[in-house]
Amino acid sequence: MFKSQAIFQNAYKKKFSEIAGKKYEDGTAWEQYQTLVMLIMEQIKLNWNQTNCNNAVNKKKQVYYFSMEFLIGKLLPYYLTNLGIGEVVQKGLKVLGIDLDILIDQEKDAGLGNGGLGRLAACFLDSMAFMGIPGHGNGIRYQFGLFEQKIVNGFQVEAQEEWLKEGYPWEIKKPEKSVIIKYFGNVDTVNNNGKLTFIHENYESVLAVPYDVPIVSYDSNENINTLRLWCAEPPADRQDYEPSCHQSAISHVLYPDDFSQSGKQLRLEQEYFFVAAGLSSIIQHFKKHNNSIFDLPNKVAVHINDTHPALCVPELMRILIDEEGIDWEDAWDITVNTISYTNHTIMPEALEKWQLHLVRYLLPRISMIIEEIDKRFKQDISSKNLANSELMRNTAIIWDDEIRMANLAVIGSHSVNGVSKLHSEILKNNVQPEFNTIYPHKYNNKTNGISHRRFLMEANPGLAELITQAIGEGWKKNSFELNNLVAYKEDSSFLTRLSEVKFRNKCRLQEYLFKTQGIKINPNAIFDVQVKRIHAYKRQLLNTLKIMDIYNLIKDHSHFTDVQHVFIFGGKAAPGYHYAKTIIKLINALAQKINKDQDLNDQLKVVFVENFNVSIAELIYPAADISEQISTASREASGTGNMKFMFNGAVTLGTPDGANVEIRNKVGDENIEIFGLTSDEVINYYRLGGYNALNEYENNPRLKIVIDQLVNGFFPDIEKEYQIIYNSLLEENDQFFVLKDFNPYIEGFNKLSLHFKKTESWQKTCLTNIAKAGYFSSDRSIKEYNQDIWRVDNTR
Ligand code: 26V
């Protein structure tokens, strides 16, 4: 593809005049972007068709990753990297007087996800393609992705994200592959000589139309996978409907509230929509190339990303029984052997439950099947003498007239995994101990990983170049080769160049923040960064109280280190999550107060970066010195931001939670700062009904001051604005142990600040973090998924 710069330039000029009917010099940036996209797509399509043909001929097992969210961000830089044409294109365009960065700016982020779970799905697509696994994404083409966040007078304000407004050039609509999805109505059960058949009548149809996005592999043209996103349309005979009608509403908007189960009917409609459409197209494709439906588990793996696609279990049963005419027992074996499930949280409020009457009304045949699965499961455990009342209660799919999706997912799949060692243990031993006694063979761990090609190669070209100069290019394909950097630990010129790269990345962020938010920060300061969704358990509050404490110390003229600090926050709050929105306001109020205080001599700055998304993330991780990963131990299933920072040489200040524990094991205690309660301690406190927060408050004078400052006029805000935060700590007894972890956190922070001043030692710590990050590439995660769960042969 574009073997030389000259070939690329000629092709580009020709294409431009073809589509725009004028010379490229006179084109707008948008037209110039479109031209580049078309050229790339033309090339991709050649190999994409070939991959599909090869897959059909080779009858290789196909993996389908079902996810309600794919947070893919911008795709142009991803295609340039993975197709290996970044340099040719950039230089070629430059000669034509076109700046590639301006073209990249034309593309809107596809924000089809809330946070970690959706970004993980996107990283997994990249790694599946790279590993040579025919692994495809199945999801929803939301017309509006996650809202755009504006900060107005310190408050979060949400605006619609119109990513499709100018069209999306990386997708191909496949109307001929549309599927009819049936909702509502009733089921007529007919007895044909003892064999029951089920006829769904009086239903409402919705048309699911697929849009395919190619997923290319780094360094190989051979395996191009597909991300298939489904869009809802009125069925062909109902085109008279208004576009705003019920049918097309299904794929209208992404639900922006992670960790809160709203129980909304539309959300359930979405879940069934992409499950039924995806499974239908998989089975059609399978039957075209295979003889026996009993072979399904050998040729197809369906992986469900959290419980949102758990309706795969009853829907696959429905297809096998009602459409393929298979009996229940065989259909069950096929279903369980085909489906595998990843759990992503133990937070009780995020566990999905649906009211039985809603499911009966919306999906009458599916609810019959779920009730039958529930009945048979209960009979099965009773017959095995496993049952006691606690086990029955905790494992039931249907309980209190609700359907518990996690239990459905565990019972209906052959593999259940958590996303870090710690999380998998907590899931198995504390959250689902009964299932673990029934199905010990199902439980396993797959520690998360991230695409190091996107978050290091692409996001941090300076560092990537430095690494390549030192250890060659091998690390791009084998992230474990980063370990060869250990040899440079005593090479002071290398360490200097490493900190020069960091400095340039800090300048790049400084420029961005000045341009977009008018804020001036000092690139020589420590950049202490916490970017992630805003949630009580992630404890942005703990970080805020720390900064207030530092501020108080400086104002008191007490001792303080002479290093300057820039505290950077970013992240969105669910629009209905009042507490989290108040935290955003608090951070902004603190920023206002600190940034304009002349006494501070620029020792402190606080920045809340507006609209944190994948593209902004790619600017922030490379510029960070300290990575804040301070969730209440046991609450963060894994975290993946922690890994993105690590690859970029930031040092973690974190709790012994999620994957932080594994990061510590890789880098050693001296290259990370881990503080605070352990998950066992937290879980024990929860068992005992909590701890005495008031006690901490009364016996810690510095802590008492900052808590009082939330409500005593320290912030010149609307009265009682932060009362809800104050109350969460003292009246509601601090459910997330903010006060309990305050002192250890300050201590850990101070240690890192002192360490930062010892330049060479700090640089070594940064280097060690990069060198040991290889394990946290999603290539490694996907390799393990394949070896233990999907089992596709002949992969990398
Ligand atoms: C939950 C819900 C609940 C129902 C309404 C909509 C909705 C949307 C998203 C979620 C996701 C909650 C689970 C989640 O995001 N978990 C995160 O998964 C990351 C990837 O495994 C992991 O790194 C984070 O620690 C974990 O919090």
Short mmCIF file of C-alpha atoms and ligand atoms in Angstrom, two decimals, residues 69 114 116-117 120 255 257-262 267 306 308 344-345 349-350 352 419 448 537-538 635-640, ligand 1:
data_model
loop_
_atom_site.label_atom_id
_atom_site.label_comp_id
_atom_site.label_asym_id
_atom_site.label_seq_id
_atom_site.Cartn_x
_atom_site.Cartn_y
_atom_site.Cartn_z
CA GLU A 69 -20.14 -0.02 23.88
CA ASN A 114 -18.96 5.48 28.71
CA GLY A 116 -13.21 1.68 30.63
CA LEU A 117 -15.57 -1.05 29.49
CA LEU A 120 -11.47 -2.10 26.47
CA TYR A 255 -27.19 5.56 27.96
CA ASP A 257 -25.09 6.35 33.25
CA ASP A 258 -22.62 3.62 33.99
CA PHE A 259 -22.98 2.04 37.41
CA SER A 260 -26.64 2.80 37.73
CA GLN A 261 -29.29 0.45 36.57
CA SER A 262 -32.17 2.62 35.44
CA ARG A 267 -32.42 0.25 27.37
CA ASP A 306 -20.61 -7.61 30.93
CA HIS A 308 -25.62 -6.05 28.78
CA HIS A 344 -16.60 -5.91 34.93
CA THR A 345 -17.82 -4.76 38.29
CA GLU A 349 -25.90 -0.79 41.94
CA ALA A 350 -24.45 -1.65 38.53
CA GLU A 352 -28.47 -5.47 35.95
CA VAL A 419 -10.64 -8.44 34.75
CA ASN A 448 -7.19 -6.34 31.25
CA TYR A 537 -15.79 5.09 44.58
CA LYS A 538 -13.01 6.52 42.37
CA ARG A 635 -14.22 -1.43 44.18
CA GLU A 636 -12.28 -0.87 40.91
CA ALA A 637 -12.43 -4.13 38.99
CA SER A 638 -9.21 -3.43 37.11
CA GLY A 639 -8.73 0.07 35.82
CA THR A 640 -7.08 0.52 32.44
C1 26V B 1 -22.92 -0.39 33.67
C2 26V B 1 -24.17 0.02 33.35
C3 26V B 1 -25.26 -0.36 34.23
C4 26V B 1 -26.56 -0.32 33.55
C5 26V B 1 -26.76 0.94 32.77
C6 26V B 1 -25.69 1.22 31.79
C7 26V B 1 -24.35 0.77 32.20
C8 26V B 1 -23.29 1.10 31.41
C9 26V B 1 -22.04 0.69 31.75
C10 26V B 1 -21.86 -0.06 32.89
C11 26V B 1 -20.48 -0.49 33.11
C12 26V B 1 -20.11 -0.81 34.48
C13 26V B 1 -18.95 -1.67 34.48
C14 26V B 1 -17.65 -1.01 34.09
O1 26V B 1 -17.54 -0.08 33.35
N1 26V B 1 -16.61 -1.56 34.61
C15 26V B 1 -15.24 -1.12 34.36
O2 26V B 1 -14.69 -2.01 33.40
C16 26V B 1 -13.35 -1.69 33.10
C17 26V B 1 -12.91 -2.64 32.01
O3 26V B 1 -12.89 -3.95 32.50
C18 26V B 1 -12.50 -1.80 34.34
O4 26V B 1 -11.17 -1.46 34.04
C19 26V B 1 -13.02 -0.90 35.43
O5 26V B 1 -12.30 -1.08 36.62
C20 26V B 1 -14.49 -1.19 35.67
O6 26V B 1 -15.02 -0.26 36.58
#
